[in-house]
Coordinates of C-alpha atoms in Angstrom, one line a residue:
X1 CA 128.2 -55.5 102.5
X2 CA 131.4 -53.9 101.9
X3 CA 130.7 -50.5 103.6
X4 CA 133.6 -47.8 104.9
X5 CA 132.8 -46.3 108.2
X6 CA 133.3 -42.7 109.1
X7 CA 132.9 -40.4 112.0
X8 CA 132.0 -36.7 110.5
X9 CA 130.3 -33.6 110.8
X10 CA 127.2 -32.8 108.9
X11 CA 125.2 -30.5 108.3
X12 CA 121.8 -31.3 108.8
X13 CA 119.1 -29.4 106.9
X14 CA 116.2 -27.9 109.0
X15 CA 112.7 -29.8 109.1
X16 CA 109.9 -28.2 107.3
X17 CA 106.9 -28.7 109.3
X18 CA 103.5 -27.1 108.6
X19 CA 103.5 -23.2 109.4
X20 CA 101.9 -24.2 112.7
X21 CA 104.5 -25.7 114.2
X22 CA 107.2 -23.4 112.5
X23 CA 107.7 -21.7 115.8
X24 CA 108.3 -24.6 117.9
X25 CA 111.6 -26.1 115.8
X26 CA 115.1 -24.3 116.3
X27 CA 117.5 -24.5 112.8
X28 CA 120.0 -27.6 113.7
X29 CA 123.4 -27.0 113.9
X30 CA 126.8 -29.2 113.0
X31 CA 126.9 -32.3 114.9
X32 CA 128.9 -35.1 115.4
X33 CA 127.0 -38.2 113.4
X34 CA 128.6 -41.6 112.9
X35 CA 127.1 -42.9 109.6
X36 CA 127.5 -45.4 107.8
X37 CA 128.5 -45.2 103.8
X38 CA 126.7 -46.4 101.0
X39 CA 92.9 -56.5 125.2
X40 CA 89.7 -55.3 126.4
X41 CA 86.5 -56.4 124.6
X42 CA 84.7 -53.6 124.5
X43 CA 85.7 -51.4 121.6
X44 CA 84.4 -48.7 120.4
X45 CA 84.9 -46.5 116.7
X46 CA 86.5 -43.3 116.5
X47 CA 84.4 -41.2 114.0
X48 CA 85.9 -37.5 114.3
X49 CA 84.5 -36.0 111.3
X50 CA 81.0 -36.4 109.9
X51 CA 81.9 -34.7 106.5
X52 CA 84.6 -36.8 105.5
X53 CA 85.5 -40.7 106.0
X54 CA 87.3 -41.5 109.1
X55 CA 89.4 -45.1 109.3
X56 CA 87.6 -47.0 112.3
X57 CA 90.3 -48.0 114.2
X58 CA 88.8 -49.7 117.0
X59 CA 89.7 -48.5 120.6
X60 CA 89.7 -50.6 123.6
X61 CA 86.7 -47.9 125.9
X62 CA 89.0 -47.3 128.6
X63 CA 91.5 -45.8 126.6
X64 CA 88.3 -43.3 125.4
X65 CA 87.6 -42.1 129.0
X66 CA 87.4 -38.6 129.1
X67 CA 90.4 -37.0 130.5
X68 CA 90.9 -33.4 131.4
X69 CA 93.1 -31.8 129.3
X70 CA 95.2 -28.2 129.6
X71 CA 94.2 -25.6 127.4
X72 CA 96.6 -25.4 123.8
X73 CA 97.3 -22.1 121.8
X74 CA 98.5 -24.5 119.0
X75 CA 95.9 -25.9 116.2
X76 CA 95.5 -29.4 116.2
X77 CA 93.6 -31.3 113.1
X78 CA 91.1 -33.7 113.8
X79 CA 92.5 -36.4 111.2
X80 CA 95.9 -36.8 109.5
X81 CA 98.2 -39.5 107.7
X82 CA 98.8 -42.3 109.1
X83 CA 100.2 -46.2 108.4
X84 CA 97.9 -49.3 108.7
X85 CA 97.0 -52.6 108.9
X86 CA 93.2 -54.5 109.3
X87 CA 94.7 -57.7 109.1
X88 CA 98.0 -59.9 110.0
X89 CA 100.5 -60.7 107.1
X90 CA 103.5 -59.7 104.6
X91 CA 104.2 -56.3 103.9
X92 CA 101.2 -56.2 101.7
X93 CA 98.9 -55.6 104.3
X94 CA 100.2 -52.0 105.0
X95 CA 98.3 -49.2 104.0
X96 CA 98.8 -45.0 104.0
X97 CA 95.5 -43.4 105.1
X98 CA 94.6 -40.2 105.0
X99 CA 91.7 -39.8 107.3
X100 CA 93.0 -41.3 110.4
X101 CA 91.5 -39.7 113.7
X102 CA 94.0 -38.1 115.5
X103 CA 94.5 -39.9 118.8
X104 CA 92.7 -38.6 122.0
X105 CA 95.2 -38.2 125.3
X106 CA 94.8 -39.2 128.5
X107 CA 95.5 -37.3 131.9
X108 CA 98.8 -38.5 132.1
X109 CA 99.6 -38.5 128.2
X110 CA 101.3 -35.9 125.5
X111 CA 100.7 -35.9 121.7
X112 CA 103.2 -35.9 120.1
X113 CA 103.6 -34.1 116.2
X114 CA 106.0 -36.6 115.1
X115 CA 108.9 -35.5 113.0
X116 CA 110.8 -39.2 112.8
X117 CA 110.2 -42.2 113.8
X118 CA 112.5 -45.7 113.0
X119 CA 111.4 -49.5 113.1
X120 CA 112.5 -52.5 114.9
X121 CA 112.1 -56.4 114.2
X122 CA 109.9 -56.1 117.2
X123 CA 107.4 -54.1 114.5
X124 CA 107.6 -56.9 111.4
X125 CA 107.0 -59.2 114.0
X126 CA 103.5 -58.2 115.9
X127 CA 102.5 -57.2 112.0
X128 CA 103.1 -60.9 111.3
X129 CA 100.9 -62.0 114.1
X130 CA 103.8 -63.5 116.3
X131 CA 102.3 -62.1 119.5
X132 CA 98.8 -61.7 118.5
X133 CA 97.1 -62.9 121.4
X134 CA 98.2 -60.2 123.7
X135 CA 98.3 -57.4 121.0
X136 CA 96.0 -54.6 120.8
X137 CA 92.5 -55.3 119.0
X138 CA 93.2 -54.5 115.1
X139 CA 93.4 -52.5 113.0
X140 CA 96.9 -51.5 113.9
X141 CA 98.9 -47.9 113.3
X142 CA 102.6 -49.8 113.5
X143 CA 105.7 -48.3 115.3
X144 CA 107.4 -47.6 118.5
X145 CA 110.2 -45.4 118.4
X146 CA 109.2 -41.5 117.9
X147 CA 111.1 -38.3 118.1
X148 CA 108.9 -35.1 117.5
X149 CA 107.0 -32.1 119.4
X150 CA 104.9 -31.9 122.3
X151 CA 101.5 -30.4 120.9
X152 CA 99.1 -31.2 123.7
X153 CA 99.6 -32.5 128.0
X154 CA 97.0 -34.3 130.0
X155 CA 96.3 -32.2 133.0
X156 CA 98.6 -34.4 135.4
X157 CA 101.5 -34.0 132.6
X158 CA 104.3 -32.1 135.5
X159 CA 107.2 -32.5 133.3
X160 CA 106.5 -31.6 129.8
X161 CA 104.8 -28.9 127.8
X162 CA 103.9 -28.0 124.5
X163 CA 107.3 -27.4 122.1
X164 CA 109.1 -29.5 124.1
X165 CA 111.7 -31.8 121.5
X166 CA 111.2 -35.5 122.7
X167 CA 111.8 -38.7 121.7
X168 CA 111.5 -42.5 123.6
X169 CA 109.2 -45.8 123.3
X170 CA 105.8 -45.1 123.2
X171 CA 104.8 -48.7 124.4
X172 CA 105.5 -49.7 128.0
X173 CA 105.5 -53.4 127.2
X174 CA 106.6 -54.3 123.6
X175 CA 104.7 -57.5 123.2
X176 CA 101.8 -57.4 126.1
X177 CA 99.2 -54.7 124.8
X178 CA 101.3 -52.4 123.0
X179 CA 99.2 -49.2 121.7
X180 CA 96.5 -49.4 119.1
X181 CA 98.1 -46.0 117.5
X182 CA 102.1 -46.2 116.9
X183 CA 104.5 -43.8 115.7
X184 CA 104.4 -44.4 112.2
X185 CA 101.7 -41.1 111.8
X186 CA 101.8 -37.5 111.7
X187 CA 100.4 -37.8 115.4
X188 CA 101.0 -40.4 118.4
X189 CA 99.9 -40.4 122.3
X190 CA 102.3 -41.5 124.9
X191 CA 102.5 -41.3 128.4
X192 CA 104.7 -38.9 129.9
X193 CA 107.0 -41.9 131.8
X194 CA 107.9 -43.1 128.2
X195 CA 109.8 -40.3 126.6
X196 CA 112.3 -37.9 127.8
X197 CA 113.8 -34.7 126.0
X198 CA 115.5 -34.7 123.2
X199 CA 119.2 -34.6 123.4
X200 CA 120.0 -31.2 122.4
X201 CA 123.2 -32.4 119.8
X202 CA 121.2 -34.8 117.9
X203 CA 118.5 -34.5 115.2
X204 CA 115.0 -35.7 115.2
X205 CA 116.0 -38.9 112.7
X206 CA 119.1 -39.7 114.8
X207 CA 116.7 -39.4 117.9
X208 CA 114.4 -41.5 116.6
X209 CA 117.2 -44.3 115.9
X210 CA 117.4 -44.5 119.9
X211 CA 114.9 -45.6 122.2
X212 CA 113.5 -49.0 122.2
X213 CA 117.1 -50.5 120.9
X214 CA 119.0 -48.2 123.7
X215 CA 117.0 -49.2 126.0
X216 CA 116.7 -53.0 125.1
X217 CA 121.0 -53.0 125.4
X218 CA 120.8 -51.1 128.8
X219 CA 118.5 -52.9 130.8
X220 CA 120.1 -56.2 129.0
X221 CA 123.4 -55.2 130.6
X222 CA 121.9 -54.7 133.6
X223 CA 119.7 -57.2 134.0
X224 CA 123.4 -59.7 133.3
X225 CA 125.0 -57.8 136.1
X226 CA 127.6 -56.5 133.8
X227 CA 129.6 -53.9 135.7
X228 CA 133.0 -52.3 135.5
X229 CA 136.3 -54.5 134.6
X230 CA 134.1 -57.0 133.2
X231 CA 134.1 -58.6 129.7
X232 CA 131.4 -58.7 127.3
X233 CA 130.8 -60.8 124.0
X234 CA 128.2 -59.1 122.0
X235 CA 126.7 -61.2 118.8
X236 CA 125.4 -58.8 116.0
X237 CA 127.6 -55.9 116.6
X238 CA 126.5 -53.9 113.8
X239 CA 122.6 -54.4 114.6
X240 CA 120.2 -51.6 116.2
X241 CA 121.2 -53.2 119.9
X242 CA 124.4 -54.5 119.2
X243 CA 125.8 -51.4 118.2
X244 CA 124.6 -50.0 121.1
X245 CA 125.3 -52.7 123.4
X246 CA 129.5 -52.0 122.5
X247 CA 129.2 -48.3 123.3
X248 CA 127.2 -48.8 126.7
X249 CA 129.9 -51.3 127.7
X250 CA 132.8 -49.5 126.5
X251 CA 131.4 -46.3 127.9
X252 CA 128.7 -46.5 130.5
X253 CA 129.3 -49.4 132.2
X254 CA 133.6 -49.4 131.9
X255 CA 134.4 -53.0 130.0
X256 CA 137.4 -54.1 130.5
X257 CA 137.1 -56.1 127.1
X258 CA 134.7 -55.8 124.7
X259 CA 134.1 -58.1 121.8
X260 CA 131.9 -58.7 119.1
X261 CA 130.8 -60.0 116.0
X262 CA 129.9 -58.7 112.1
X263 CA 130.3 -59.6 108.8
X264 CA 133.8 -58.5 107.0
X265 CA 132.5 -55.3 105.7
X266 CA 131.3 -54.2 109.0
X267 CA 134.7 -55.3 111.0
X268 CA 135.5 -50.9 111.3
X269 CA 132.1 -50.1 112.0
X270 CA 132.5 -52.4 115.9
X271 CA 136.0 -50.8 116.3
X272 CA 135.2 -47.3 116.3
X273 CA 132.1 -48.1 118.3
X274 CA 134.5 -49.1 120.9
X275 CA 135.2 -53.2 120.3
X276 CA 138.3 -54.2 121.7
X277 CA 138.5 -57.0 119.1
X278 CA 135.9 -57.1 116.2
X279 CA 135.2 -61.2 114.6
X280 CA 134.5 -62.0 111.2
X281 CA 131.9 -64.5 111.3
X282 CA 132.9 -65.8 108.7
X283 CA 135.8 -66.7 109.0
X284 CA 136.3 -67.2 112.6
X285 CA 134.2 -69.4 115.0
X286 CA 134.1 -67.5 118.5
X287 CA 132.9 -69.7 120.6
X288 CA 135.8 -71.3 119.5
X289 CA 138.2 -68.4 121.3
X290 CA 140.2 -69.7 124.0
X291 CA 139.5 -66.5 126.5
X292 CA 135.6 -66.8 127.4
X293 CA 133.7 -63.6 128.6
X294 CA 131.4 -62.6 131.3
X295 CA 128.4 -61.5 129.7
X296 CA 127.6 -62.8 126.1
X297 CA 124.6 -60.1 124.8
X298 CA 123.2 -62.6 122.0
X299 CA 121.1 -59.9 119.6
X300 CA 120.8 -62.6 116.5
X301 CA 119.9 -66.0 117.8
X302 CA 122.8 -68.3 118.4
X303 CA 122.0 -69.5 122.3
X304 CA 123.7 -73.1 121.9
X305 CA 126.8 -71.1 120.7
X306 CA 127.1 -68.3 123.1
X307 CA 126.7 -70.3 126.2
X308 CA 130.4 -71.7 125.0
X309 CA 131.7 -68.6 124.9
X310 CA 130.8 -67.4 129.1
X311 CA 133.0 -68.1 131.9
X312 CA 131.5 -70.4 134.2
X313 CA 129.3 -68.5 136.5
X314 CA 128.5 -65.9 133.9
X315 CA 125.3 -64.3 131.6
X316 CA 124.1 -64.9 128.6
X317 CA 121.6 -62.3 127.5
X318 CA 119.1 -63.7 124.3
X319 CA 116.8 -61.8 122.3
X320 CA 115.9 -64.1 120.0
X321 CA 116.0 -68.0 119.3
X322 CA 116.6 -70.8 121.1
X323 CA 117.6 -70.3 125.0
X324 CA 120.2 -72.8 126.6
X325 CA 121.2 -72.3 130.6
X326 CA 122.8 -69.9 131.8
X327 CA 121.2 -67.9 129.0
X328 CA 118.0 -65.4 129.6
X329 CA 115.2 -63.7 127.5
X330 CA 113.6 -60.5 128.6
X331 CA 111.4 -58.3 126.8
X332 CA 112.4 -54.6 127.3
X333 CA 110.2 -52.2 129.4
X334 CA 109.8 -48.6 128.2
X335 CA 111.1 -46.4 130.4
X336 CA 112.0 -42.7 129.6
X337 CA 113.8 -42.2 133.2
X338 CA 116.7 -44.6 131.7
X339 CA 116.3 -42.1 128.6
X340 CA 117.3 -39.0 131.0
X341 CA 120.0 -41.1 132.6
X342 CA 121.4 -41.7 129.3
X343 CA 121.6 -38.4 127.3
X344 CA 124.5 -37.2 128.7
X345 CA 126.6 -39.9 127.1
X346 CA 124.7 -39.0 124.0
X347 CA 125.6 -35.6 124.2
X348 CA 128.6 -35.5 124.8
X349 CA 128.8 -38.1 122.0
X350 CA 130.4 -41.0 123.4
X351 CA 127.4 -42.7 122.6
X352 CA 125.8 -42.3 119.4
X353 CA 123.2 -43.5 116.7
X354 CA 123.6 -45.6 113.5
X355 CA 121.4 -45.2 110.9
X356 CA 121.8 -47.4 107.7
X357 CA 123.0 -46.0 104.9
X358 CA 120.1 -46.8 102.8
X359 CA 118.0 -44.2 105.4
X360 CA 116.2 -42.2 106.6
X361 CA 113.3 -43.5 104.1
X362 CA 110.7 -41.3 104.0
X363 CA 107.3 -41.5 104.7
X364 CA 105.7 -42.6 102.0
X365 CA 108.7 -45.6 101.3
X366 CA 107.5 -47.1 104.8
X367 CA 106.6 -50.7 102.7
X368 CA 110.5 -50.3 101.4
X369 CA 111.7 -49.5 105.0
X370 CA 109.8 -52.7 106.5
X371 CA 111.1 -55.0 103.4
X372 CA 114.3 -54.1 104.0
X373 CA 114.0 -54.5 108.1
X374 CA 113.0 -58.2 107.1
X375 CA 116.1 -58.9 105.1
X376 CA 118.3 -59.0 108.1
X377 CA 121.1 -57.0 106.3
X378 CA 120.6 -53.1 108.4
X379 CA 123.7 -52.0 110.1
X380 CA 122.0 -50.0 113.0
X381 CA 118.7 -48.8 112.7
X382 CA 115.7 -48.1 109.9
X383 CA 114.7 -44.6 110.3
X384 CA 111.7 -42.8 108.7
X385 CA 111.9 -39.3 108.5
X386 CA 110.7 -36.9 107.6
X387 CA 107.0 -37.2 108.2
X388 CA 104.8 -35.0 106.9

């Protein structure tokens, strides 16, 4: 995809949330935006309303425990919109409802009125059934990464309260038990670990574009023991982690050298995230490149390559495919303390977003968004926005 990459100021036109929630948003203001051109068994039902028809999505009963909550001045329905799915499969198994309950919260839980939310491989893949023996019992509501309003706190909530702007991960493990209800709804419980505010500069969608791929490239770095005046390969620089992978080496940790690789059109996108040198692959073989790195950050799923492309001694980080020694797989943690520690570099802007051009889709295009995802092709992230 021939696509021309810009760094500018837009103007980003205020949400439009329903008239209860009016008070709780603040107009945006110019920012800085680098864009792109172009399981427990016993379950029970949740049946809020007797006068109108509820989906049953099936709840594991210790997520129902009651839990004490603090006292809210702001009107909360009992149902609202949300996506899908009874059953593993294509695309074709998501579904809009209308009736969805609206997620109870727990002690140490926030609802959240989401205003964006964005999707991840990590989302086509537990809708395919890839990890379905430690998912969540079905039927599913999809999604992970949210950025919206605080509208309710569990009574040992300390650190948030209602109108807080958030934004973060709403499952602690992606793959082991994520939540029956994701982001992809008007309405989502989290706990209050797994988010952190809003940074102040950037919009709901770019939010939204953030957590589970920011955090996936931090604790990837970390877990490699990258570090200042080290050198970093990074293998799908213009994806959701790999373009967030250059910044946080370039700018967090203090590379001395960072490299990576996209297709031709994308080569400016990895230089003004901060590559050092950006490889067409194809036209260029790295592992072929005579100076070898001390972290290769494999995002795409070429293991037997990248290992030839690590000094000896070194880390190869994988998130997909094959693994070959001295390569590593982990599966990211939520955690919205490494959300706090990161904002500043977000708002200063020395780290920043990338949303795909074709974006934000918006709620009703979620089938589009997911297609899409599956193709591969999305420089940065998918976002959804705005939701009702």
């Amino acid at each position: 995809m021939k696509a021309l990459l810009s760094s500018t100021t837009l103007q980003l036109k205020p949400l439009h949330p329903p008239s209860s929630f009016s008070s709780l948003h603040s107009p945006f203001s110019s920012i800085s935006v680098l864009r792109v051109k172009g399981s427990k068994k016993a379950e029970t039902f949740i049946q809020r309303s007797k006068f109108s028809t509820v989906l049953p999505l099936k709840v594991s009963a210790s997520s129902q425990a009651a839990a004490a909550e603090t006292s809210t001045s702001i009107s909360i329905p009992s149902e609202m919109k949300a996506w899908s799915y009874t059953d593993y499969g294509s695309v074709d198994v998501l579904k809009l409802e209308s009736n969805v309950a609206v997620p109870d919260i727990k002690e140490d839980q926030v609802l959240i009125k989401v205003v964006a939310a964005a999707l991840n491989p990590v989302d086509f893949k537990r809708r395919l059934g890839k990890f379905k023996a430690t998912d969540s019992p079905l039927p599913t509501v999809p999604g992970y990464d949210v950025a919206g309003v605080v509208v309710k706190v569990g009574s040992q909530v300390k650190g948030l309260k209602e109108g807080d702007e958030v934004y973060g991960d709403i499952h602690e493990k992606a793959l082991d038990g994520p939540k029956q209800f994701g982001s992809l709804a008007e309405y989502t419980a989290v706990e209050e670990k797994l988010v952190a505010l809003k940074p102040k500069n950037l919009s709901f969608a770019e939010a939204a574009a953030l957590p589970l791929a920011i955090e996936t490239a931090y604790e990837g770095l970390e877990k490699a023991g990258f570090s200042s005046g080290k050198s970093v390969l990074v293998l799908g620089g213009a994806g959701g982690v790999g373009s967030l992978v250059i910044q946080l080496a370039k700018h967090v940790f203090g590379a001395s050298k960072v490299a990576a690789t996209s297709s031709t059109g994308k080569l400016e996108l990895l230089k003004s995230l901060g590559a050092d040198l950006a490889i067409d692959y194809t036209k260029e073989n790295f592992e072929d490149l005579p100076d070898k790195f001390d972290v290769v950050y494999d995002s795409v799923g070429q293991g037997e390559k990248a290992v030839k492309a690590v000094k000896e001694g070194g880390s190869v980080v994988v998130l997909t495919g094959a693994v070959t020694p001295p390569g590593f797989r982990f599966v990211v943690t939520s955690n919205g303390e490494m959300l706090k520690k990161l904002n500043p570099y977000l708002e200063s802007g020395k780290v920043k977003p990338v949303i795909d051009p074709k974006g934000p889709f918006s709620f009703d295009k979620v089938v589009d968004a997911f297609s899409y995802l599956e193709t591969g092709r999305a420089t940065g992230k998918i976002v959804i926005h705005p939701i009702p």
